[in-house]
Amino acid sequence: MKFKLFKDRKGKADQAKNNKFVKLAREIYVHAKRGGPNPEANFALKTAITAARAEQMPVDNIERAIKKAVGNADNVEYEEIMYEGYGPGGVAIMVKCLTDNRNRTAADVRSIFNKRSGNMGESGCVSYMFDEKGLLVIDREDNETDEDTMIMQALESGAEDVIVNEDSFEIITHPHEFEQVKNALEKEGFAFTTAGVRWLPQTSVTAEGENADKLSKMMDAFDDNDDVQDVYVNFEIVEE
């Protein structure tokens, strides 16, 4: 029984990683097709590649996505859409999608909200609660730099803020300064477990009990949807 449970967990973890790679490849494909295959001349592509590497996506997968875009192997046109809505308890949720069928994706996202006591709202209904920022996360286990040094180096590199957690440093930048700060810290020898531009909540609330369970299942459903690239929320689930 233990082996079966382990296999189930491993299978789910492998599937989640594969889903993540598929979504990252789609993002790389879209940006390479729109702005060209050279990441040095295409900031959006460079950011997408950075995010893929932070997730340990194989280089072959990255290169294959770029070649597919350049070779125009298919004529699929994706558009980026941000859906906004509320989860159980009134928490704010933003869902970033890349889709070749707006009607299908809107119906899928609306269904995920509705089935878990949430509801999809109009554009702008929750985005005012978020700010678009660059985010770089450094694992403290992999880095022995003390707090004061880390904060000083990040701010000198152009970061706006550094959030010190028990197990990580979260470095916040203006979106346009993200690449500059990342490059400067990489030259200092830092590696990142998360690196990308995303929407960060201005404040967060704690989800508990039945609402937490529904929100957890909602996030899993979004994660399983191929069109959903990322989900931004203003809640935290405290694991008991």
PDB file of C-alpha atoms in Angstrom, residues 1-235:
ATOM      1  CA  MET A   1       0.000   0.000   0.000  1.00  0.00           C
ATOM      2  CA  LYS A   2       2.796   2.415   0.861  1.00  0.00           C
ATOM      3  CA  PHE A   3       4.496   1.676  -2.452  1.00  0.00           C
ATOM      4  CA  LYS A   4       1.249   2.277  -4.314  1.00  0.00           C
ATOM      5  CA  LEU A   5       0.712   5.597  -2.542  1.00  0.00           C
ATOM      6  CA  PHE A   6       4.277   6.609  -3.339  1.00  0.00           C
ATOM      7  CA  LYS A   7       3.765   5.633  -6.983  1.00  0.00           C
ATOM      8  CA  ASP A   8       0.544   7.656  -7.092  1.00  0.00           C
ATOM      9  CA  ARG A   9       2.277  10.704  -5.632  1.00  0.00           C
ATOM     10  CA  LYS A  10       5.252  10.314  -7.967  1.00  0.00           C
ATOM     11  CA  GLY A  11       2.949   9.910 -10.951  1.00  0.00           C
ATOM     12  CA  LYS A  12       1.074  13.080 -10.037  1.00  0.00           C
ATOM     13  CA  ALA A  13       4.342  14.957  -9.511  1.00  0.00           C
ATOM     14  CA  ASP A  14       5.692  13.792 -12.869  1.00  0.00           C
ATOM     15  CA  GLN A  15       2.448  14.778 -14.596  1.00  0.00           C
ATOM     16  CA  ALA A  16       2.498  18.192 -12.924  1.00  0.00           C
ATOM     17  CA  LYS A  17       6.077  18.760 -14.105  1.00  0.00           C
ATOM     18  CA  ASN A  18       5.179  17.661 -17.634  1.00  0.00           C
ATOM     19  CA  ASN A  19       2.161  20.010 -17.636  1.00  0.00           C
ATOM     20  CA  LYS A  20       4.437  22.838 -16.504  1.00  0.00           C
ATOM     21  CA  PHE A  21       6.913  22.151 -19.304  1.00  0.00           C
ATOM     22  CA  VAL A  22       4.111  22.119 -21.904  1.00  0.00           C
ATOM     23  CA  LYS A  23       2.898  25.520 -20.685  1.00  0.00           C
ATOM     24  CA  LEU A  24       6.401  26.982 -20.592  1.00  0.00           C
ATOM     25  CA  ALA A  25       7.075  25.709 -24.123  1.00  0.00           C
ATOM     26  CA  ARG A  26       3.869  27.374 -25.335  1.00  0.00           C
ATOM     27  CA  GLU A  27       4.939  30.688 -23.797  1.00  0.00           C
ATOM     28  CA  ILE A  28       8.387  30.452 -25.401  1.00  0.00           C
ATOM     29  CA  TYR A  29       6.801  29.553 -28.761  1.00  0.00           C
ATOM     30  CA  VAL A  30       4.430  32.535 -28.652  1.00  0.00           C
ATOM     31  CA  HIS A  31       7.099  35.087 -27.765  1.00  0.00           C
ATOM     32  CA  ALA A  32       9.603  33.691 -30.290  1.00  0.00           C
ATOM     33  CA  LYS A  33       6.955  33.833 -33.021  1.00  0.00           C
ATOM     34  CA  ARG A  34       5.928  37.398 -32.133  1.00  0.00           C
ATOM     35  CA  GLY A  35       9.307  38.982 -31.437  1.00  0.00           C
ATOM     36  CA  GLY A  36      11.893  36.767 -33.103  1.00  0.00           C
ATOM     37  CA  PRO A  37      14.121  33.922 -31.843  1.00  0.00           C
ATOM     38  CA  ASN A  38      16.958  36.020 -30.392  1.00  0.00           C
ATOM     39  CA  PRO A  39      16.363  36.430 -26.627  1.00  0.00           C
ATOM     40  CA  GLU A  40      18.853  39.323 -26.462  1.00  0.00           C
ATOM     41  CA  ALA A  41      16.590  41.305 -28.792  1.00  0.00           C
ATOM     42  CA  ASN A  42      13.312  39.930 -27.435  1.00  0.00           C
ATOM     43  CA  PHE A  43      12.777  40.694 -23.747  1.00  0.00           C
ATOM     44  CA  ALA A  44       9.544  38.696 -23.477  1.00  0.00           C
ATOM     45  CA  LEU A  45      11.261  35.600 -24.891  1.00  0.00           C
ATOM     46  CA  LYS A  46      14.252  36.084 -22.606  1.00  0.00           C
ATOM     47  CA  THR A  47      11.958  36.286 -19.574  1.00  0.00           C
ATOM     48  CA  ALA A  48      10.095  33.136 -20.684  1.00  0.00           C
ATOM     49  CA  ILE A  49      13.378  31.243 -21.094  1.00  0.00           C
ATOM     50  CA  THR A  50      14.513  32.427 -17.657  1.00  0.00           C
ATOM     51  CA  ALA A  51      11.280  31.111 -16.126  1.00  0.00           C
ATOM     52  CA  ALA A  52      11.738  27.778 -17.930  1.00  0.00           C
ATOM     53  CA  ARG A  53      15.294  27.387 -16.675  1.00  0.00           C
ATOM     54  CA  ALA A  54      14.203  28.212 -13.135  1.00  0.00           C
ATOM     55  CA  GLU A  55      11.812  25.223 -13.435  1.00  0.00           C
ATOM     56  CA  GLN A  56      14.717  23.077 -14.724  1.00  0.00           C
ATOM     57  CA  MET A  57      13.130  22.629 -18.119  1.00  0.00           C
ATOM     58  CA  PRO A  58      15.540  20.767 -20.446  1.00  0.00           C
ATOM     59  CA  VAL A  59      17.446  22.958 -22.919  1.00  0.00           C
ATOM     60  CA  ASP A  60      16.272  20.705 -25.765  1.00  0.00           C
ATOM     61  CA  ASN A  61      12.652  21.553 -24.950  1.00  0.00           C
ATOM     62  CA  ILE A  62      13.430  25.272 -25.002  1.00  0.00           C
ATOM     63  CA  GLU A  63      15.286  25.070 -28.315  1.00  0.00           C
ATOM     64  CA  ARG A  64      12.558  22.905 -29.854  1.00  0.00           C
ATOM     65  CA  ALA A  65       9.873  25.476 -28.964  1.00  0.00           C
ATOM     66  CA  ILE A  66      11.911  28.288 -30.550  1.00  0.00           C
ATOM     67  CA  LYS A  67      12.636  26.261 -33.716  1.00  0.00           C
ATOM     68  CA  LYS A  68       8.953  25.402 -34.014  1.00  0.00           C
ATOM     69  CA  ALA A  69       8.058  29.095 -33.872  1.00  0.00           C
ATOM     70  CA  VAL A  70      10.715  30.105 -36.394  1.00  0.00           C
ATOM     71  CA  GLY A  71       9.918  27.222 -38.741  1.00  0.00           C
ATOM     72  CA  ASN A  72       6.217  28.055 -38.488  1.00  0.00           C
ATOM     73  CA  ALA A  73       5.507  24.321 -38.303  1.00  0.00           C
ATOM     74  CA  ASP A  74       1.893  25.092 -37.574  1.00  0.00           C
ATOM     75  CA  ASN A  75      -0.274  28.138 -38.032  1.00  0.00           C
ATOM     76  CA  VAL A  76      -1.732  28.173 -34.536  1.00  0.00           C
ATOM     77  CA  GLU A  77      -2.162  31.719 -33.250  1.00  0.00           C
ATOM     78  CA  TYR A  78      -2.340  32.134 -29.494  1.00  0.00           C
ATOM     79  CA  GLU A  79      -3.650  35.189 -27.695  1.00  0.00           C
ATOM     80  CA  GLU A  80      -2.965  36.102 -24.093  1.00  0.00           C
ATOM     81  CA  ILE A  81      -6.055  36.726 -21.960  1.00  0.00           C
ATOM     82  CA  MET A  82      -6.300  37.534 -18.250  1.00  0.00           C
ATOM     83  CA  TYR A  83      -9.480  36.394 -16.528  1.00  0.00           C
ATOM     84  CA  GLU A  84     -10.393  37.765 -13.115  1.00  0.00           C
ATOM     85  CA  GLY A  85     -12.723  36.519 -10.430  1.00  0.00           C
ATOM     86  CA  TYR A  86     -13.425  35.589  -6.851  1.00  0.00           C
ATOM     87  CA  GLY A  87     -12.893  32.338  -4.986  1.00  0.00           C
ATOM     88  CA  PRO A  88     -14.781  31.079  -1.928  1.00  0.00           C
ATOM     89  CA  GLY A  89     -14.527  33.625   0.878  1.00  0.00           C
ATOM     90  CA  GLY A  90     -14.272  36.458  -1.664  1.00  0.00           C
ATOM     91  CA  VAL A  91     -10.530  36.038  -2.321  1.00  0.00           C
ATOM     92  CA  ALA A  92      -9.113  37.589  -5.512  1.00  0.00           C
ATOM     93  CA  ILE A  93      -7.892  35.414  -8.379  1.00  0.00           C
ATOM     94  CA  MET A  94      -6.306  36.331 -11.726  1.00  0.00           C
ATOM     95  CA  VAL A  95      -5.907  33.611 -14.359  1.00  0.00           C
ATOM     96  CA  LYS A  96      -3.417  34.173 -17.188  1.00  0.00           C
ATOM     97  CA  CYS A  97      -4.177  32.123 -20.304  1.00  0.00           C
ATOM     98  CA  LEU A  98      -2.650  31.535 -23.728  1.00  0.00           C
ATOM     99  CA  THR A  99      -5.332  30.206 -26.040  1.00  0.00           C
ATOM    100  CA  ASP A 100      -6.128  29.506 -29.671  1.00  0.00           C
ATOM    101  CA  ASN A 101      -9.858  29.422 -28.862  1.00  0.00           C
ATOM    102  CA  ARG A 102     -11.132  32.250 -26.680  1.00  0.00           C
ATOM    103  CA  ASN A 103     -14.651  30.798 -26.323  1.00  0.00           C
ATOM    104  CA  ARG A 104     -13.424  27.400 -25.145  1.00  0.00           C
ATOM    105  CA  THR A 105     -11.009  28.881 -22.628  1.00  0.00           C
ATOM    106  CA  ALA A 106     -13.531  31.358 -21.208  1.00  0.00           C
ATOM    107  CA  ALA A 107     -16.048  28.537 -20.720  1.00  0.00           C
ATOM    108  CA  ASP A 108     -13.431  26.306 -19.055  1.00  0.00           C
ATOM    109  CA  VAL A 109     -12.226  29.023 -16.677  1.00  0.00           C
ATOM    110  CA  ARG A 110     -15.781  30.034 -15.776  1.00  0.00           C
ATOM    111  CA  SER A 111     -16.638  26.383 -15.060  1.00  0.00           C
ATOM    112  CA  ILE A 112     -13.638  25.989 -12.735  1.00  0.00           C
ATOM    113  CA  PHE A 113     -14.713  29.080 -10.785  1.00  0.00           C
ATOM    114  CA  ASN A 114     -18.365  28.025 -10.572  1.00  0.00           C
ATOM    115  CA  LYS A 115     -17.805  24.403  -9.534  1.00  0.00           C
ATOM    116  CA  ARG A 116     -15.816  25.473  -6.472  1.00  0.00           C
ATOM    117  CA  SER A 117     -18.030  28.247  -5.060  1.00  0.00           C
ATOM    118  CA  GLY A 118     -16.311  31.049  -6.944  1.00  0.00           C
ATOM    119  CA  ASN A 119     -17.372  33.288  -9.792  1.00  0.00           C
ATOM    120  CA  MET A 120     -15.651  34.883 -12.756  1.00  0.00           C
ATOM    121  CA  GLY A 121     -15.956  38.658 -12.845  1.00  0.00           C
ATOM    122  CA  GLU A 122     -15.412  41.469 -15.309  1.00  0.00           C
ATOM    123  CA  SER A 123     -11.993  42.649 -16.424  1.00  0.00           C
ATOM    124  CA  GLY A 124     -10.540  44.894 -13.710  1.00  0.00           C
ATOM    125  CA  CYS A 125     -12.676  43.539 -10.879  1.00  0.00           C
ATOM    126  CA  VAL A 126      -9.660  42.342  -8.843  1.00  0.00           C
ATOM    127  CA  SER A 127      -6.535  43.437 -10.759  1.00  0.00           C
ATOM    128  CA  TYR A 128      -6.431  46.701  -8.787  1.00  0.00           C
ATOM    129  CA  MET A 129      -5.440  44.567  -5.765  1.00  0.00           C
ATOM    130  CA  PHE A 130      -2.245  43.420  -7.531  1.00  0.00           C
ATOM    131  CA  ASP A 131       0.943  45.017  -8.849  1.00  0.00           C
ATOM    132  CA  GLU A 132       2.986  43.695 -11.772  1.00  0.00           C
ATOM    133  CA  LYS A 133       6.506  43.060 -10.481  1.00  0.00           C
ATOM    134  CA  GLY A 134       9.645  41.083 -11.228  1.00  0.00           C
ATOM    135  CA  LEU A 135      10.188  38.297  -8.693  1.00  0.00           C
ATOM    136  CA  LEU A 136      13.455  36.481  -7.970  1.00  0.00           C
ATOM    137  CA  VAL A 137      13.479  33.815  -5.252  1.00  0.00           C
ATOM    138  CA  ILE A 138      16.718  32.504  -3.727  1.00  0.00           C
ATOM    139  CA  ASP A 139      16.692  29.345  -1.597  1.00  0.00           C
ATOM    140  CA  ARG A 140      18.546  30.043   1.663  1.00  0.00           C
ATOM    141  CA  GLU A 141      19.625  26.406   1.973  1.00  0.00           C
ATOM    142  CA  ASP A 142      21.615  26.779  -1.237  1.00  0.00           C
ATOM    143  CA  ASN A 143      23.112  30.104  -0.234  1.00  0.00           C
ATOM    144  CA  GLU A 144      24.990  31.093   2.894  1.00  0.00           C
ATOM    145  CA  THR A 145      24.746  34.863   2.374  1.00  0.00           C
ATOM    146  CA  ASP A 146      23.524  36.660   5.488  1.00  0.00           C
ATOM    147  CA  GLU A 147      20.401  38.847   5.427  1.00  0.00           C
ATOM    148  CA  ASP A 148      22.133  42.219   5.508  1.00  0.00           C
ATOM    149  CA  THR A 149      24.505  41.334   2.653  1.00  0.00           C
ATOM    150  CA  MET A 150      21.695  39.894   0.550  1.00  0.00           C
ATOM    151  CA  ILE A 151      19.518  42.985   1.027  1.00  0.00           C
ATOM    152  CA  MET A 152      22.393  45.333   0.248  1.00  0.00           C
ATOM    153  CA  GLN A 153      23.426  43.470  -2.923  1.00  0.00           C
ATOM    154  CA  ALA A 154      19.850  43.264  -4.197  1.00  0.00           C
ATOM    155  CA  LEU A 155      19.109  46.947  -3.597  1.00  0.00           C
ATOM    156  CA  GLU A 156      22.423  48.016  -5.136  1.00  0.00           C
ATOM    157  CA  SER A 157      21.492  45.935  -8.194  1.00  0.00           C
ATOM    158  CA  GLY A 158      18.289  47.941  -8.592  1.00  0.00           C
ATOM    159  CA  ALA A 159      15.724  45.886  -6.657  1.00  0.00           C
ATOM    160  CA  GLU A 160      12.763  47.662  -5.046  1.00  0.00           C
ATOM    161  CA  ASP A 161      12.485  45.407  -2.007  1.00  0.00           C
ATOM    162  CA  VAL A 162      13.712  42.186  -0.410  1.00  0.00           C
ATOM    163  CA  ILE A 163      11.392  39.980   1.640  1.00  0.00           C
ATOM    164  CA  VAL A 164      13.278  37.762   4.081  1.00  0.00           C
ATOM    165  CA  ASN A 165      11.607  34.422   4.812  1.00  0.00           C
ATOM    166  CA  GLU A 166      12.776  31.536   6.964  1.00  0.00           C
ATOM    167  CA  ASP A 167      13.744  29.474   3.917  1.00  0.00           C
ATOM    168  CA  SER A 168      14.109  32.040   1.116  1.00  0.00           C
ATOM    169  CA  PHE A 169      14.838  35.574  -0.035  1.00  0.00           C
ATOM    170  CA  GLU A 170      12.186  37.146  -2.303  1.00  0.00           C
ATOM    171  CA  ILE A 171      13.613  39.973  -4.389  1.00  0.00           C
ATOM    172  CA  ILE A 172      11.038  42.363  -5.878  1.00  0.00           C
ATOM    173  CA  THR A 173      11.812  44.554  -8.899  1.00  0.00           C
ATOM    174  CA  HIS A 174      10.051  46.886 -11.291  1.00  0.00           C
ATOM    175  CA  PRO A 175       9.159  44.790 -14.380  1.00  0.00           C
ATOM    176  CA  HIS A 176      11.536  46.807 -16.572  1.00  0.00           C
ATOM    177  CA  GLU A 177      14.406  46.397 -14.079  1.00  0.00           C
ATOM    178  CA  PHE A 178      13.914  42.629 -13.683  1.00  0.00           C
ATOM    179  CA  GLU A 179      16.558  41.535 -16.221  1.00  0.00           C
ATOM    180  CA  GLN A 180      19.109  44.053 -14.935  1.00  0.00           C
ATOM    181  CA  VAL A 181      18.744  42.902 -11.327  1.00  0.00           C
ATOM    182  CA  LYS A 182      18.761  39.225 -12.300  1.00  0.00           C
ATOM    183  CA  ASN A 183      21.944  39.606 -14.368  1.00  0.00           C
ATOM    184  CA  ALA A 184      23.709  41.567 -11.628  1.00  0.00           C
ATOM    185  CA  LEU A 185      22.906  38.959  -8.964  1.00  0.00           C
ATOM    186  CA  GLU A 186      23.857  36.074 -11.271  1.00  0.00           C
ATOM    187  CA  LYS A 187      27.284  37.685 -11.687  1.00  0.00           C
ATOM    188  CA  GLU A 188      27.550  37.559  -7.877  1.00  0.00           C
ATOM    189  CA  GLY A 189      26.952  33.801  -8.037  1.00  0.00           C
ATOM    190  CA  PHE A 190      23.271  33.643  -7.040  1.00  0.00           C
ATOM    191  CA  ALA A 191      20.864  31.099  -8.536  1.00  0.00           C
ATOM    192  CA  PHE A 192      17.076  31.381  -8.459  1.00  0.00           C
ATOM    193  CA  THR A 193      14.314  28.875  -7.761  1.00  0.00           C
ATOM    194  CA  THR A 194      11.788  31.323  -9.239  1.00  0.00           C
ATOM    195  CA  ALA A 195      12.478  34.049 -11.781  1.00  0.00           C
ATOM    196  CA  GLY A 196       9.862  35.947 -13.741  1.00  0.00           C
ATOM    197  CA  VAL A 197       7.501  38.887 -14.051  1.00  0.00           C
ATOM    198  CA  ARG A 198       4.154  38.286 -12.367  1.00  0.00           C
ATOM    199  CA  TRP A 199       1.255  39.895 -10.542  1.00  0.00           C
ATOM    200  CA  LEU A 200       1.822  40.117  -6.796  1.00  0.00           C
ATOM    201  CA  PRO A 201      -0.983  40.880  -4.308  1.00  0.00           C
ATOM    202  CA  GLN A 202      -0.744  44.128  -2.359  1.00  0.00           C
ATOM    203  CA  THR A 203      -2.035  42.287   0.728  1.00  0.00           C
ATOM    204  CA  SER A 204      -2.798  38.633   1.471  1.00  0.00           C
ATOM    205  CA  VAL A 205      -5.442  36.854   3.539  1.00  0.00           C
ATOM    206  CA  THR A 206      -5.355  33.389   5.091  1.00  0.00           C
ATOM    207  CA  ALA A 207      -7.739  30.743   3.734  1.00  0.00           C
ATOM    208  CA  GLU A 208      -8.885  28.124   6.228  1.00  0.00           C
ATOM    209  CA  GLY A 209     -11.242  25.189   6.603  1.00  0.00           C
ATOM    210  CA  GLU A 210     -13.728  24.417   3.847  1.00  0.00           C
ATOM    211  CA  ASN A 211     -12.727  27.491   1.832  1.00  0.00           C
ATOM    212  CA  ALA A 212      -9.094  26.390   1.871  1.00  0.00           C
ATOM    213  CA  ASP A 213     -10.087  22.942   0.617  1.00  0.00           C
ATOM    214  CA  LYS A 214     -12.161  24.390  -2.229  1.00  0.00           C
ATOM    215  CA  LEU A 215      -9.400  26.831  -3.170  1.00  0.00           C
ATOM    216  CA  SER A 216      -6.806  24.064  -3.211  1.00  0.00           C
ATOM    217  CA  LYS A 217      -8.986  22.024  -5.583  1.00  0.00           C
ATOM    218  CA  MET A 218      -9.616  25.127  -7.700  1.00  0.00           C
ATOM    219  CA  MET A 219      -5.871  25.709  -8.075  1.00  0.00           C
ATOM    220  CA  ASP A 220      -5.377  22.042  -9.070  1.00  0.00           C
ATOM    221  CA  ALA A 221      -8.091  22.395 -11.721  1.00  0.00           C
ATOM    222  CA  PHE A 222      -6.469  25.528 -13.157  1.00  0.00           C
ATOM    223  CA  ASP A 223      -3.099  23.772 -13.152  1.00  0.00           C
ATOM    224  CA  ASP A 224      -4.556  20.830 -15.113  1.00  0.00           C
ATOM    225  CA  ASN A 225      -5.984  23.116 -17.814  1.00  0.00           C
ATOM    226  CA  ASP A 226      -3.620  23.390 -20.792  1.00  0.00           C
ATOM    227  CA  ASP A 227      -4.653  26.966 -21.608  1.00  0.00           C
ATOM    228  CA  VAL A 228      -3.898  28.319 -18.122  1.00  0.00           C
ATOM    229  CA  GLN A 229      -0.335  29.616 -17.939  1.00  0.00           C
ATOM    230  CA  ASP A 230      -0.334  31.106 -14.448  1.00  0.00           C
ATOM    231  CA  VAL A 231      -2.643  31.955 -11.575  1.00  0.00           C
ATOM    232  CA  TYR A 232      -2.180  34.926  -9.242  1.00  0.00           C
ATOM    233  CA  VAL A 233      -4.019  35.039  -5.909  1.00  0.00           C
ATOM    234  CA  ASN A 234      -4.232  37.163  -2.758  1.00  0.00           C
ATOM    235  CA  PHE A 235      -4.600  34.278  -0.305  1.00  0.00           C
TER     236      PHE A 235
END
